[in-house]
Amino acid sequence: PRRAPFAAPTPAAPAADAHGEDASKWSRLPLAPREDEAYAIVSQVNYVAAGCRLFEPGEIADFGAASVASRALSLGYLWDNVRVAGGAYGGGCALNPTSGGFAFSSYRDPNLQATLDIYAAAADALSESDISAEALEQAIVGMVGDLDKPLTPDQKGQRALNWHLTGVTTAMRQEFRDQVLGCSPEAFRAFAER
């Protein structure tokens, strides 16, 4: 009801851009072909990233458990190998349940190929690790802590806007939380297989 006055002036058809052309043409343009890329910059250290799409958009998956496994990978294997042994200032990995994208990253990293090799071996390290019940519980509690961390009012507003724009409902958030709480060692191995 309160949105009606705000949305009423919104045009039904796509607007023209600054040059008078149909602005919807941009959504019809083909995407650039996928290819491996590297950017060289003048710097004393590297920022090493690698990513891929693990899940197709709209795919039904156990994103809660996959997020627990991703967090454990960041704070375990990647921390030990990229940060501690490799000397990077920081790094980790992240899964985006909305897009299905997964990315590794490091920053202020004195290595390049060694870090990429660590990323390449991450799936094997995750599938071969025997996570203890205590470590699994710690990973789940940490993930719940990420979900329930205190937010400032502007952070709450941004999160609500993101949920609204991406269509995330209360039921979807509860399903994600249930998946987090139900995470098992098998879920870690299934994530590694992706």
Tab-separated table of C-alpha atoms in Angstrom:
chain	number	residue	atom	x	y	z
A	1	PRO	CA	0.000	0.000	0.000
A	2	ARG	CA	2.693	2.530	0.898
A	3	ARG	CA	4.782	1.555	-2.141
A	4	ALA	CA	2.035	2.460	-4.633
A	5	PRO	CA	2.729	6.237	-4.642
A	6	PHE	CA	6.450	5.552	-5.012
A	7	ALA	CA	6.112	2.967	-7.798
A	8	ALA	CA	3.350	4.769	-9.743
A	9	PRO	CA	5.707	7.006	-11.751
A	10	THR	CA	7.856	4.012	-12.752
A	11	PRO	CA	7.569	3.477	-16.524
A	12	ALA	CA	6.172	0.165	-17.749
A	13	ALA	CA	8.602	0.003	-20.687
A	14	PRO	CA	12.396	0.293	-20.558
A	15	ALA	CA	13.598	3.861	-20.576
A	16	ALA	CA	15.888	5.326	-23.187
A	17	ASP	CA	19.497	5.944	-22.271
A	18	ALA	CA	21.199	9.350	-22.523
A	19	HIS	CA	21.508	8.946	-26.302
A	20	GLY	CA	17.835	8.124	-26.835
A	21	GLU	CA	18.470	4.389	-27.407
A	22	ASP	CA	16.520	1.529	-25.838
A	23	ALA	CA	18.284	0.839	-22.524
A	24	SER	CA	17.154	-2.817	-22.491
A	25	LYS	CA	19.555	-3.587	-25.348
A	26	TRP	CA	22.316	-4.128	-22.797
A	27	SER	CA	20.565	-7.193	-21.379
A	28	ARG	CA	20.534	-8.741	-24.870
A	29	LEU	CA	24.261	-8.391	-25.513
A	30	PRO	CA	26.226	-11.655	-25.530
A	31	LEU	CA	28.608	-12.205	-22.660
A	32	ALA	CA	32.328	-12.239	-23.263
A	33	PRO	CA	33.759	-15.741	-23.685
A	34	ARG	CA	35.114	-17.393	-20.551
A	35	GLU	CA	38.866	-17.537	-20.461
A	36	ASP	CA	41.706	-17.601	-17.989
A	37	GLU	CA	42.980	-14.134	-17.191
A	38	ALA	CA	45.793	-12.576	-15.230
A	39	TYR	CA	46.480	-8.919	-14.563
A	40	ALA	CA	50.043	-7.704	-14.045
A	41	ILE	CA	50.547	-4.685	-11.817
A	42	VAL	CA	53.658	-3.087	-10.385
A	43	SER	CA	53.751	-4.283	-6.793
A	44	GLN	CA	56.092	-5.919	-4.326
A	45	VAL	CA	53.489	-8.532	-3.452
A	46	ASN	CA	50.704	-10.425	-5.186
A	47	TYR	CA	46.998	-10.556	-4.759
A	48	VAL	CA	46.209	-14.069	-5.921
A	49	ALA	CA	42.643	-15.111	-6.726
A	50	ALA	CA	41.005	-18.029	-8.481
A	51	GLY	CA	37.336	-18.782	-8.829
A	52	CYS	CA	34.710	-20.834	-10.559
A	53	ARG	CA	30.995	-21.559	-10.541
A	54	LEU	CA	30.346	-24.609	-8.357
A	55	PHE	CA	26.573	-24.454	-8.559
A	56	GLU	CA	24.356	-23.303	-11.403
A	57	PRO	CA	21.920	-20.494	-10.597
A	58	GLY	CA	18.700	-21.974	-9.280
A	59	GLU	CA	20.295	-25.339	-8.503
A	60	ILE	CA	18.995	-26.993	-5.354
A	61	ALA	CA	21.944	-27.750	-3.110
A	62	ASP	CA	22.983	-28.011	0.513
A	63	PHE	CA	24.370	-24.472	0.612
A	64	GLY	CA	24.402	-24.324	4.414
A	65	ALA	CA	26.708	-27.321	4.767
A	66	ALA	CA	28.790	-26.144	1.791
A	67	SER	CA	29.231	-22.780	3.521
A	68	VAL	CA	30.404	-24.514	6.709
A	69	ALA	CA	32.921	-26.523	4.671
A	70	SER	CA	34.075	-23.380	2.849
A	71	ARG	CA	34.556	-21.541	6.146
A	72	ALA	CA	36.481	-24.488	7.619
A	73	LEU	CA	38.665	-24.604	4.497
A	74	SER	CA	39.444	-20.888	4.904
A	75	LEU	CA	40.278	-21.089	8.579
A	76	GLY	CA	42.123	-24.403	8.388
A	77	TYR	CA	43.910	-25.545	5.251
A	78	LEU	CA	44.175	-22.144	3.570
A	79	TRP	CA	45.174	-20.341	6.762
A	80	ASP	CA	47.917	-22.879	7.453
A	81	ASN	CA	49.255	-23.036	3.898
A	82	VAL	CA	48.703	-19.600	2.370
A	83	ARG	CA	49.040	-17.430	5.476
A	84	VAL	CA	51.306	-19.257	7.895
A	85	ALA	CA	53.580	-21.299	5.614
A	86	GLY	CA	53.264	-19.105	2.515
A	87	GLY	CA	53.696	-15.752	4.221
A	88	ALA	CA	50.628	-13.993	2.804
A	89	TYR	CA	49.094	-11.300	4.969
A	90	GLY	CA	45.717	-12.953	4.562
A	91	GLY	CA	43.534	-15.115	2.427
A	92	GLY	CA	40.699	-17.555	2.306
A	93	CYS	CA	37.770	-18.676	0.215
A	94	ALA	CA	34.111	-17.833	-0.063
A	95	LEU	CA	30.984	-19.416	-1.495
A	96	ASN	CA	28.158	-17.240	-2.787
A	97	PRO	CA	24.934	-19.266	-2.488
A	98	THR	CA	23.052	-16.779	-4.673
A	99	SER	CA	25.303	-17.052	-7.739
A	100	GLY	CA	26.905	-20.442	-7.044
A	101	GLY	CA	30.313	-18.825	-7.360
A	102	PHE	CA	33.289	-19.936	-5.294
A	103	ALA	CA	36.505	-17.962	-5.011
A	104	PHE	CA	39.903	-18.288	-3.387
A	105	SER	CA	41.851	-15.140	-2.596
A	106	SER	CA	44.999	-13.997	-0.882
A	107	TYR	CA	46.392	-10.562	-0.327
A	108	ARG	CA	49.864	-9.197	0.230
A	109	ASP	CA	51.069	-12.602	-0.886
A	110	PRO	CA	54.788	-13.059	-1.683
A	111	ASN	CA	53.961	-16.108	-3.833
A	112	LEU	CA	52.033	-16.641	-7.024
A	113	GLN	CA	52.348	-20.147	-8.423
A	114	ALA	CA	52.737	-21.713	-4.981
A	115	THR	CA	49.461	-20.136	-3.873
A	116	LEU	CA	47.683	-21.282	-7.048
A	117	ASP	CA	49.016	-24.801	-6.365
A	118	ILE	CA	47.594	-24.617	-2.829
A	119	TYR	CA	44.222	-23.596	-4.275
A	120	ALA	CA	44.365	-26.490	-6.752
A	121	ALA	CA	45.047	-28.973	-3.936
A	122	ALA	CA	42.294	-27.645	-1.658
A	123	ALA	CA	39.596	-30.086	-2.803
A	124	ASP	CA	41.888	-33.074	-2.201
A	125	ALA	CA	42.889	-31.713	1.202
A	126	LEU	CA	39.241	-31.273	2.162
A	127	SER	CA	38.149	-34.710	0.943
A	128	GLU	CA	41.096	-36.478	2.590
A	129	SER	CA	40.751	-34.755	5.939
A	130	ASP	CA	39.032	-36.641	8.715
A	131	ILE	CA	37.200	-33.900	10.520
A	132	SER	CA	36.635	-34.726	14.166
A	133	ALA	CA	33.291	-34.245	15.866
A	134	GLU	CA	34.810	-31.405	17.896
A	135	ALA	CA	36.199	-29.651	14.793
A	136	LEU	CA	32.866	-30.068	12.996
A	137	GLU	CA	31.006	-28.592	15.953
A	138	GLN	CA	33.468	-25.687	16.058
A	139	ALA	CA	32.941	-25.052	12.318
A	140	ILE	CA	29.150	-25.117	12.719
A	141	VAL	CA	29.222	-22.808	15.748
A	142	GLY	CA	31.500	-20.421	13.854
A	143	MET	CA	29.144	-20.358	10.893
A	144	VAL	CA	26.141	-19.710	13.151
A	145	GLY	CA	28.177	-16.907	14.723
A	146	ASP	CA	28.600	-15.397	11.254
A	147	LEU	CA	24.846	-15.633	10.675
A	148	ASP	CA	23.946	-14.098	14.044
A	149	LYS	CA	26.671	-11.476	14.442
A	150	PRO	CA	25.553	-8.082	15.725
A	151	LEU	CA	24.863	-5.561	12.975
A	152	THR	CA	24.639	-1.788	12.963
A	153	PRO	CA	21.363	-0.286	11.766
A	154	ASP	CA	22.803	0.499	8.330
A	155	GLN	CA	24.123	-3.075	8.003
A	156	LYS	CA	20.673	-4.406	8.891
A	157	GLY	CA	19.142	-2.180	6.237
A	158	GLN	CA	21.674	-3.299	3.615
A	159	ARG	CA	21.061	-6.950	4.462
A	160	ALA	CA	17.269	-6.477	4.254
A	161	LEU	CA	17.640	-4.726	0.895
A	162	ASN	CA	19.863	-7.540	-0.406
A	163	TRP	CA	17.356	-10.147	0.734
A	164	HIS	CA	14.526	-8.217	-0.907
A	165	LEU	CA	16.362	-7.727	-4.199
A	166	THR	CA	17.478	-11.353	-4.405
A	167	GLY	CA	14.134	-12.784	-3.276
A	168	VAL	CA	15.476	-14.432	-0.137
A	169	THR	CA	12.574	-15.299	2.156
A	170	THR	CA	12.405	-16.160	5.842
A	171	ALA	CA	11.761	-19.795	4.894
A	172	MET	CA	14.894	-19.832	2.719
A	173	ARG	CA	16.990	-18.364	5.531
A	174	GLN	CA	15.633	-20.974	7.936
A	175	GLU	CA	16.416	-23.753	5.448
A	176	PHE	CA	19.994	-22.441	5.164
A	177	ARG	CA	20.336	-22.367	8.972
A	178	ASP	CA	18.963	-25.929	9.211
A	179	GLN	CA	21.520	-27.046	6.616
A	180	VAL	CA	24.295	-25.391	8.632
A	181	LEU	CA	23.173	-27.103	11.837
A	182	GLY	CA	22.846	-30.457	10.024
A	183	CYS	CA	26.320	-30.344	8.472
A	184	SER	CA	28.246	-33.633	8.584
A	185	PRO	CA	31.663	-34.951	7.543
A	186	GLU	CA	29.932	-36.386	4.466
A	187	ALA	CA	28.891	-32.845	3.499
A	188	PHE	CA	32.553	-31.821	3.569
A	189	ARG	CA	33.426	-34.633	1.181
A	190	ALA	CA	30.461	-33.811	-1.085
A	191	PHE	CA	31.604	-30.197	-1.215
A	192	ALA	CA	35.142	-31.302	-2.096
A	193	GLU	CA	33.746	-33.373	-4.981
A	194	ARG	CA	32.238	-30.250	-6.565
